[in-house]
Coordinates of C-alpha atoms and ligand atoms in Angstrom, one line a residue:
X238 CA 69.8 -21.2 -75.6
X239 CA 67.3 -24.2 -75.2
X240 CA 65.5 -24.3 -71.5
X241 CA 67.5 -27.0 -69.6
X242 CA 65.9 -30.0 -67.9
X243 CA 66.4 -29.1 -64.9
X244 CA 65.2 -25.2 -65.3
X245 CA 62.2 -24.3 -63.0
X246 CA 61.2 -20.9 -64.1
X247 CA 60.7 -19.9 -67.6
X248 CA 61.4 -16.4 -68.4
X249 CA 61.3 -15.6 -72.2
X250 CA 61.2 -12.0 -73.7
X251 CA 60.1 -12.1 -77.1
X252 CA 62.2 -9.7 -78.8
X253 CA 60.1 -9.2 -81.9
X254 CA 57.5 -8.0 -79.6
X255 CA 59.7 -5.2 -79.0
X256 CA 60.2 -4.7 -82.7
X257 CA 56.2 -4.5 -82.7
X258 CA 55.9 -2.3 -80.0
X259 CA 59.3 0.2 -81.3
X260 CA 57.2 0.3 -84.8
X261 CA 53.9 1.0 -83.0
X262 CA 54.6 4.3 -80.9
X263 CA 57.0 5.5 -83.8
X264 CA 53.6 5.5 -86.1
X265 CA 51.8 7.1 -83.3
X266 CA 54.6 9.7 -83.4
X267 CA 54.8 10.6 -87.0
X268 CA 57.5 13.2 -87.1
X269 CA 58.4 13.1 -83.8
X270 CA 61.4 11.1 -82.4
X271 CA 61.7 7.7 -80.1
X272 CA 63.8 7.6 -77.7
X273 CA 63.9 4.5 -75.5
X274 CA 64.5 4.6 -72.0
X275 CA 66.3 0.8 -71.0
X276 CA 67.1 1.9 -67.4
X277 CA 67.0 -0.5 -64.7
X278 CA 68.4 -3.2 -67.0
X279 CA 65.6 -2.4 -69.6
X280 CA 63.1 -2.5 -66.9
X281 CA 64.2 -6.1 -66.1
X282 CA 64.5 -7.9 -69.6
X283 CA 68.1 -7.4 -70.1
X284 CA 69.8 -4.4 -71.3
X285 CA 72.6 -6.1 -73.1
X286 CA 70.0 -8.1 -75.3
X287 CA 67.2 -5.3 -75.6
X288 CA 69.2 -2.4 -76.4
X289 CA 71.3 -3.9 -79.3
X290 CA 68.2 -5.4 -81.1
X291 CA 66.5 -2.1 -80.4
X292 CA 69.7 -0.2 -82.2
X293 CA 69.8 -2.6 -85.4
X294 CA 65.9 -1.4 -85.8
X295 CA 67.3 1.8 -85.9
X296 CA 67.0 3.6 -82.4
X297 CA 69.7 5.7 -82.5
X298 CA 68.3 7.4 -79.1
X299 CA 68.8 6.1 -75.6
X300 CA 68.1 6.6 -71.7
X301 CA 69.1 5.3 -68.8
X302 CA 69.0 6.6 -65.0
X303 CA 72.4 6.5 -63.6
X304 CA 76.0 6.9 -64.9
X305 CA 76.6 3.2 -64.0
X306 CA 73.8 2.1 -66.4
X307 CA 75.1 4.8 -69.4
X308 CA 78.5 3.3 -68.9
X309 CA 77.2 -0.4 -69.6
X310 CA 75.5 0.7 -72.2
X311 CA 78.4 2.7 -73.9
X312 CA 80.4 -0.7 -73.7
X313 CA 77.4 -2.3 -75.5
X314 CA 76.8 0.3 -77.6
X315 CA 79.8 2.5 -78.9
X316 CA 77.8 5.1 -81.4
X317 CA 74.4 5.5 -80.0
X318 CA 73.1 8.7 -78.2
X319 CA 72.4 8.1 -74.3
X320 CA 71.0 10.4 -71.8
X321 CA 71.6 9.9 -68.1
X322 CA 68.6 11.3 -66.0
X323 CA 70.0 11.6 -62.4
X324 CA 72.2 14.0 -62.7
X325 CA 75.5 15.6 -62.7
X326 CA 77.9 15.9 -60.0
X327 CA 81.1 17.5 -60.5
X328 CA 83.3 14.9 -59.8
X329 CA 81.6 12.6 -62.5
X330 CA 82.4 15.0 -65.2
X331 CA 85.9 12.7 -66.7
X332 CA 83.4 9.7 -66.8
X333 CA 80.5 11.4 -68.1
X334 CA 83.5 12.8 -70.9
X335 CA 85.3 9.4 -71.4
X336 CA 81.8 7.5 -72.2
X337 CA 80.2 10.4 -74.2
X338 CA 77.3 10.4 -72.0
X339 CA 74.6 13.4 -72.0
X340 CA 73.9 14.4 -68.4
X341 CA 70.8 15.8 -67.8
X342 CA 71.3 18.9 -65.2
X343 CA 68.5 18.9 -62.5
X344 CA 69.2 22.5 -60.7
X345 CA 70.8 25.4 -60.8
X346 CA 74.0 24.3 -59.2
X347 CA 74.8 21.4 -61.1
X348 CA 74.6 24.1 -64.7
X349 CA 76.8 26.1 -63.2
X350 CA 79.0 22.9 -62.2
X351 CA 78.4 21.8 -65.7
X352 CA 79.3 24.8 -67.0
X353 CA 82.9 25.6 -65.2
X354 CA 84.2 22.4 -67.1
X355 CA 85.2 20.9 -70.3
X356 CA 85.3 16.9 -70.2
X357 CA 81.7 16.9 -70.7
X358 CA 80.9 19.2 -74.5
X359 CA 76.7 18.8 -74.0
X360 CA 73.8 18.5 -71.3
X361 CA 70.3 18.5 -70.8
X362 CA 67.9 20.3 -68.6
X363 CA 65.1 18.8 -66.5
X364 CA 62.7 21.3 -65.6
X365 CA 60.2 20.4 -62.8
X366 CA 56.4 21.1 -64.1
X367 CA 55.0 19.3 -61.4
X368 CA 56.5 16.4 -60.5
X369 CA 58.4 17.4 -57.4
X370 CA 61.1 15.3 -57.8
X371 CA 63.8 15.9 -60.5
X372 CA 64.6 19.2 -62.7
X373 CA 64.7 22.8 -61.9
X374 CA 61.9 24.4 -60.5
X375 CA 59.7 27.3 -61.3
X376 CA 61.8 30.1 -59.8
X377 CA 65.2 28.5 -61.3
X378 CA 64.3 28.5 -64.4
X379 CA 63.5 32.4 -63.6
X380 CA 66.7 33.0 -62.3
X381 CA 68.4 31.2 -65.4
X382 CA 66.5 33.1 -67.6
X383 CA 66.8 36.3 -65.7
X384 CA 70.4 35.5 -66.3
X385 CA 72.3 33.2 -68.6
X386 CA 75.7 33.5 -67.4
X387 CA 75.6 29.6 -65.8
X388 CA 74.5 28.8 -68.9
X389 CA 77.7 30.6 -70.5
X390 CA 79.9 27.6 -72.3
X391 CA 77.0 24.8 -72.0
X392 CA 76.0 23.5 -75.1
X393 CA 72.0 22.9 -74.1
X394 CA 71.2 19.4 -75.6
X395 CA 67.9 18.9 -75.2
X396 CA 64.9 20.5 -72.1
X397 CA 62.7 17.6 -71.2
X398 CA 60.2 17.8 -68.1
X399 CA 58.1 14.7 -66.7
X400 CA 54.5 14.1 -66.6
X401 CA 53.0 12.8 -63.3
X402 CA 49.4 11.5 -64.8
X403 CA 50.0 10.5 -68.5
X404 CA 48.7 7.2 -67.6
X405 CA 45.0 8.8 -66.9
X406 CA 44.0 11.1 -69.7
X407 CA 41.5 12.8 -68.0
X408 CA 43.8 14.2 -65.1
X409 CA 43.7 17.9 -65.2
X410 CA 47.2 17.6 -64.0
X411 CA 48.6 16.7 -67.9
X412 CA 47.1 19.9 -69.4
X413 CA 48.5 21.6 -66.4
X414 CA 51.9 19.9 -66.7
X415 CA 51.8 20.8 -70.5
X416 CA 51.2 24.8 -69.9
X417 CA 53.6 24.9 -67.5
X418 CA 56.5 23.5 -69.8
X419 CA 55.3 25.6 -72.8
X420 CA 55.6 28.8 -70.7
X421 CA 58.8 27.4 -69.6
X422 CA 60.4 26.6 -72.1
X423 CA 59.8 29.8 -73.5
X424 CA 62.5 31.3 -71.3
X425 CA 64.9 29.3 -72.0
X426 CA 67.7 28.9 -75.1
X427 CA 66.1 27.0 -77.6
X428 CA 66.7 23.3 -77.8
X429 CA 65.3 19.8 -78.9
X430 CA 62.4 19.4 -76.3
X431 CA 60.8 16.4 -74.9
X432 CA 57.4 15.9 -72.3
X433 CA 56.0 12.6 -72.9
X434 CA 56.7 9.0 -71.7
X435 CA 54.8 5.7 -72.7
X436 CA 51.3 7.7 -71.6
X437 CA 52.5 11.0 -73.4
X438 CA 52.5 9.4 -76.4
X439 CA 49.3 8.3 -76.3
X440 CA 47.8 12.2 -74.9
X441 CA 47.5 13.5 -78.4
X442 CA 50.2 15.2 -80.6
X443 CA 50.5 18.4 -78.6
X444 CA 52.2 16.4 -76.0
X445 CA 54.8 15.3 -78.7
X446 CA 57.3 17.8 -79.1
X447 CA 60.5 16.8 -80.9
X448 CA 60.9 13.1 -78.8
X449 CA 59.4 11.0 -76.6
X450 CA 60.5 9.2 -74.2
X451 CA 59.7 5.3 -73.5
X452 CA 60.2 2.5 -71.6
X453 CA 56.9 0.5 -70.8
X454 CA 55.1 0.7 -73.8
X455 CA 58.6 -0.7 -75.6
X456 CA 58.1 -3.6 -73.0
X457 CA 54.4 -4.1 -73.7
X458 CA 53.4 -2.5 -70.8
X459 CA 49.6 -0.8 -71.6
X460 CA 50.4 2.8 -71.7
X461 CA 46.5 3.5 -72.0
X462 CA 45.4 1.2 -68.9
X463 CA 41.5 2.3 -69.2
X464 CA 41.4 1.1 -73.2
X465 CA 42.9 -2.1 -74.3
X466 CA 46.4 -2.8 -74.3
X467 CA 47.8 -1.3 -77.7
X468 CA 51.3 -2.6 -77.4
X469 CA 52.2 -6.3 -78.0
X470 CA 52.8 -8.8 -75.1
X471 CA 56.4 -9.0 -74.6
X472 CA 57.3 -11.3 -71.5
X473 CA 56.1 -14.8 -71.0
X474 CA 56.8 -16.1 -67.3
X475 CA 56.4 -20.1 -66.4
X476 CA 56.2 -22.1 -63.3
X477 CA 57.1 -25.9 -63.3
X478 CA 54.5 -28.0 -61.2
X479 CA 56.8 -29.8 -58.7
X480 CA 54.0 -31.9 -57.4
X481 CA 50.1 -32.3 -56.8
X482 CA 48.4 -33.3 -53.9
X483 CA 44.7 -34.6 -53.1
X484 CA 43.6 -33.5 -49.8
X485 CA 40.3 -34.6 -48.0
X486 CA 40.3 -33.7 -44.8
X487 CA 40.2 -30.0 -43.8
X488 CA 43.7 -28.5 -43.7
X489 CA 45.4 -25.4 -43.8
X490 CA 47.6 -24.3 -46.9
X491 CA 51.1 -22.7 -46.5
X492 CA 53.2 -20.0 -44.2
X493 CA 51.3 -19.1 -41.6
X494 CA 48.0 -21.2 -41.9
X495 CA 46.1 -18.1 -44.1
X496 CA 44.3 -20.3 -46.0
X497 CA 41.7 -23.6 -45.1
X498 CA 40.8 -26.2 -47.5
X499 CA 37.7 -27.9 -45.9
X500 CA 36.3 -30.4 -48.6
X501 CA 38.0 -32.8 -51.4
X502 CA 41.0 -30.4 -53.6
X503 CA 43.8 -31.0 -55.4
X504 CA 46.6 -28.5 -54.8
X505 CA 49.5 -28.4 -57.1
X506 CA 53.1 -27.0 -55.8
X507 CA 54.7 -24.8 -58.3
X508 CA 58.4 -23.7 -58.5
X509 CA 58.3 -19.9 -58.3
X510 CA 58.2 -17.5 -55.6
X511 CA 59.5 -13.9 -54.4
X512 CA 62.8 -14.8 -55.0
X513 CA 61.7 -15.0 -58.7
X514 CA 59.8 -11.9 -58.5
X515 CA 56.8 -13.2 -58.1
X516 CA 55.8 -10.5 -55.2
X517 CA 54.8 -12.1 -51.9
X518 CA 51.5 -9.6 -52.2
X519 CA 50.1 -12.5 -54.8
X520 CA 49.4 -14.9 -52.0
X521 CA 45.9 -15.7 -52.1
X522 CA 45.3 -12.9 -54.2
X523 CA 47.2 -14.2 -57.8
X524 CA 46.2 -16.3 -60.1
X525 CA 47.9 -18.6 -63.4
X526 CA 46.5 -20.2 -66.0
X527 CA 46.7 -24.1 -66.8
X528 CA 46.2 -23.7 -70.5
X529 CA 43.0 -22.1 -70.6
X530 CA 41.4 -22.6 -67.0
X531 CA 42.3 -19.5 -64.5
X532 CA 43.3 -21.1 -61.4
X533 CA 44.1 -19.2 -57.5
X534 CA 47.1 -18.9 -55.9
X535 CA 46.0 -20.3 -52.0
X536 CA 47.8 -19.8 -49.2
X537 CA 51.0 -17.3 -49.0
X538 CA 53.7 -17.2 -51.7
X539 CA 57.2 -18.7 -50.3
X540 CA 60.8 -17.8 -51.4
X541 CA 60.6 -20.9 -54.1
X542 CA 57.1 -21.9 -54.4
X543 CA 53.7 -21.3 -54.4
X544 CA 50.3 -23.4 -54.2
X545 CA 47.8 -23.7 -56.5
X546 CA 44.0 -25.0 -56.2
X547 CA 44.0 -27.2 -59.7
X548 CA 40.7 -29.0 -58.5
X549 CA 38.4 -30.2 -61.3
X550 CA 41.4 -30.1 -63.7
X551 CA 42.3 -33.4 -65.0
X552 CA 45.6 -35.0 -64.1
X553 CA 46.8 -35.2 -67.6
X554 CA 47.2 -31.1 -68.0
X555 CA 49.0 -31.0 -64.5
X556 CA 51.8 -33.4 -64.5
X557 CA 54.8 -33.0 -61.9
X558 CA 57.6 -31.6 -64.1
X559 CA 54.7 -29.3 -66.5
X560 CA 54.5 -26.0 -67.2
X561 CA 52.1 -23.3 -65.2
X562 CA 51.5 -19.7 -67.3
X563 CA 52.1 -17.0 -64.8
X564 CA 52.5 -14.5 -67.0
X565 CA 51.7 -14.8 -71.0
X566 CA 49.0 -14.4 -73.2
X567 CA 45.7 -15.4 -70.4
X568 CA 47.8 -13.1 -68.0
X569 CA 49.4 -10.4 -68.9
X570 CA 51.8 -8.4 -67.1
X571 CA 49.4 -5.7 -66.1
X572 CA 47.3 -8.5 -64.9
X573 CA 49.5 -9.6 -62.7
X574 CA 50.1 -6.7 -61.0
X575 CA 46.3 -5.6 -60.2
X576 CA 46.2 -9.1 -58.6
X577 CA 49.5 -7.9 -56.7
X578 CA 48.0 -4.3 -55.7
X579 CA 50.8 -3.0 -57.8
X580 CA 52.0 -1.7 -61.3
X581 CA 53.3 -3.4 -64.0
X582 CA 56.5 -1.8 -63.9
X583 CA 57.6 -3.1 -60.3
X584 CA 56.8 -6.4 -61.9
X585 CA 59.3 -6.2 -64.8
X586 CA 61.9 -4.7 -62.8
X587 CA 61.4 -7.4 -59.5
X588 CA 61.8 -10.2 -62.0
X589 CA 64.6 -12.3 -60.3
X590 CA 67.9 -13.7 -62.0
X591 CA 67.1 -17.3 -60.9
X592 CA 64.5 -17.8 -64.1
X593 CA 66.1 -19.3 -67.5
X594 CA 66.1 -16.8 -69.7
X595 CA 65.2 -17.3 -73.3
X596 CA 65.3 -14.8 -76.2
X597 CA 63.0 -14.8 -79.3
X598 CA 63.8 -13.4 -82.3
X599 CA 67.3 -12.3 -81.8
X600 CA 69.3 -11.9 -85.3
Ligands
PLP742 C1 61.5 6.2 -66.5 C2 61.3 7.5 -67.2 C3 60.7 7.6 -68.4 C4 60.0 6.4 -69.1 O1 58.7 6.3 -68.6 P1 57.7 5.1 -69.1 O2 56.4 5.4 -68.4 O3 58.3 3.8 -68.7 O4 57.6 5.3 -70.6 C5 60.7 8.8 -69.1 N1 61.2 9.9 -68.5 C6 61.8 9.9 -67.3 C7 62.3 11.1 -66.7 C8 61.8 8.7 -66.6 O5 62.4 8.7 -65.4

């Protein structure tokens, strides 16, 4: 779909990027399998487009947090394989059945819930290696191995655990993390066995196992954020300039008077703001690009707009009704969010609905 006239915000996911990026970590995992995790609407680039393009590549393999977002993707998808992470409560079993969804069983009770019925043929197991959050911990996995009988009738799909440091290589935690699952696992049935996310991947073989399991690297995230970005940009965000202004008399800029222009500037007034995910945390901290000159965000960032100080830059390249790069190839993702005292994933997944959304390289 061509961008309208009238469209403010440019949003455009480039598609083959994500072809790139699928290609990319399935090198890096040699035998190993891909799974990709398009959860929270493929982190906020659109499930319905990502996930089919992702599937024609050949991704057989899919994640997603909750049984809401495994049932949208069931009706998009009718034969791939897709793991739910949050759980499994007993009262979900028929839907979990009905959309041939794999649950992934986070304690002791919900394997033996699992286990008392038959709607539902397979599950996984989270085990907790020091994450605190989801999966069985330490002395469950004791007691399940001490004693199998929950287990009795569950057909064991896969045993994945969660890293919480792949993103620094040198945390002592990973190495930890990765003891701790291989002593684990040991106690259990076997099954296909999974550790790494995006970061994993990149932690050396060892934290391989039989699949991986991604989501920001797919979506050009850098999975390596001390080396340079080894994935391929994915997301290209655009502001429309709605106006410029020359001021030259000292004035304040914005919601609550945070910043003072005191000698001759030109401001330009772009159309994005929170609403668009462009995170209120950016105001006088962001920056864009007009073409190749970096340019501040001044004053605070408003529902719809924000200000920019385009002084020095000549008219011609900031004309009312031209494009501002807020994210794209000068500023990536990542970028963006150090500026915002945030991660790159928050970014993707605050991305509002209001932007006109375009899609390269679909079939
Ligand atoms: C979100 C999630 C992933 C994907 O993590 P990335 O860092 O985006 O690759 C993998 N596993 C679990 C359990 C998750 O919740």
């Amino acid at each position: 779909m061509p961008p309208s006239d009238r469209a403010c915000t440019l949003l455009t996911v480039d598609l083959n990027a994500i072809a790139t990026n699928y290609r990319r970590l399935r090198e890096r995992l040699r035998s190993a399998d891909l799974h990709v995790v398009v959860k929270a609407d493929a982190y906020g680039l659109g499930m319905a487009q990502v996930a089919p393009f992702l599937a024609k590549l050949g991704c057989q393999h899919f994640f997603v947090a909750t049984l809401d977002e495994g049932m949208a993707l069931r009706a998009l998808l009718p034969d791939v394989e897709i793991g739910v992470f949050d759980g499994f409560l007993p009262d979900e079993a028929t839907t979990y059945g009905a959309h041939r969804l794999v649950p992934y069983l986070n304690d002791l009770h919900q394997v033996e819930q699992f286990a008392a019925q038959t709607a539902v043929p397979a599950a996984g197991l989270q085990i907790d290696t020091g994450m605190a959050r989801l999966g069985l911990t330490a002395d469950e996995v004791d007691r399940l191995a001490s004693d199998t009988r929950p287990l009795r009738g569950a057909k064991l799909h896969a045993i994945l655990s969660h890293l919480a440091c792949a993103d620094t290589p040198a945390h002592p935690k990973n190495a930890a993390q990765l003891a701790c699952f291989r002593t684990q696992i040991r106690k259990l049935p076997a099954a296909r066995l999974s550790l790494a996310n995006s970061g994993g991947v990149f932690l050396g073989p060892e934290y391989h196992f039989d699949f991986a399991r991604t989501g920001a690297a797919i979506y050009g995230l850098n999975p390596t954020p001390q080396d340079p970005n080894p994935m391929a940009q994915v997301l290209t965000l655009q502001g429309k300039i709605l106006q410029v202004r020359d001021v030259d008399s000292p004035q304040t800029v914005g919601y609550g008077a945070t910043y003072r222009i005191d000698g001759p500037s030109r401001i330009a007034t772009v159309a994005v703001g929170y609403a668009d995910g462009y995170l209120r945390t950016l105001g006088n901290r962001g920056s864009c690009f007009v073409g190749d000159r970096q340019v501040p965000v001044i004053g605070r960032v408003s529902m719809d707009l924000i200000t920019i100080d385009v002084t020095g830059i000549p008219s011609q390249q900031i004309l009312p009704g031209s494009f501002v790069e807020l994210i794209g190839p000068h500023h990536s993702v990542d970028d963006l969010a150090a500026e915002a005292g945030t991660i790159g994933y928050e970014i993707l997944t605050s991305l509002g609905q209001r932007s006109q959304r375009t899609y390269l390289g679909e079939a």
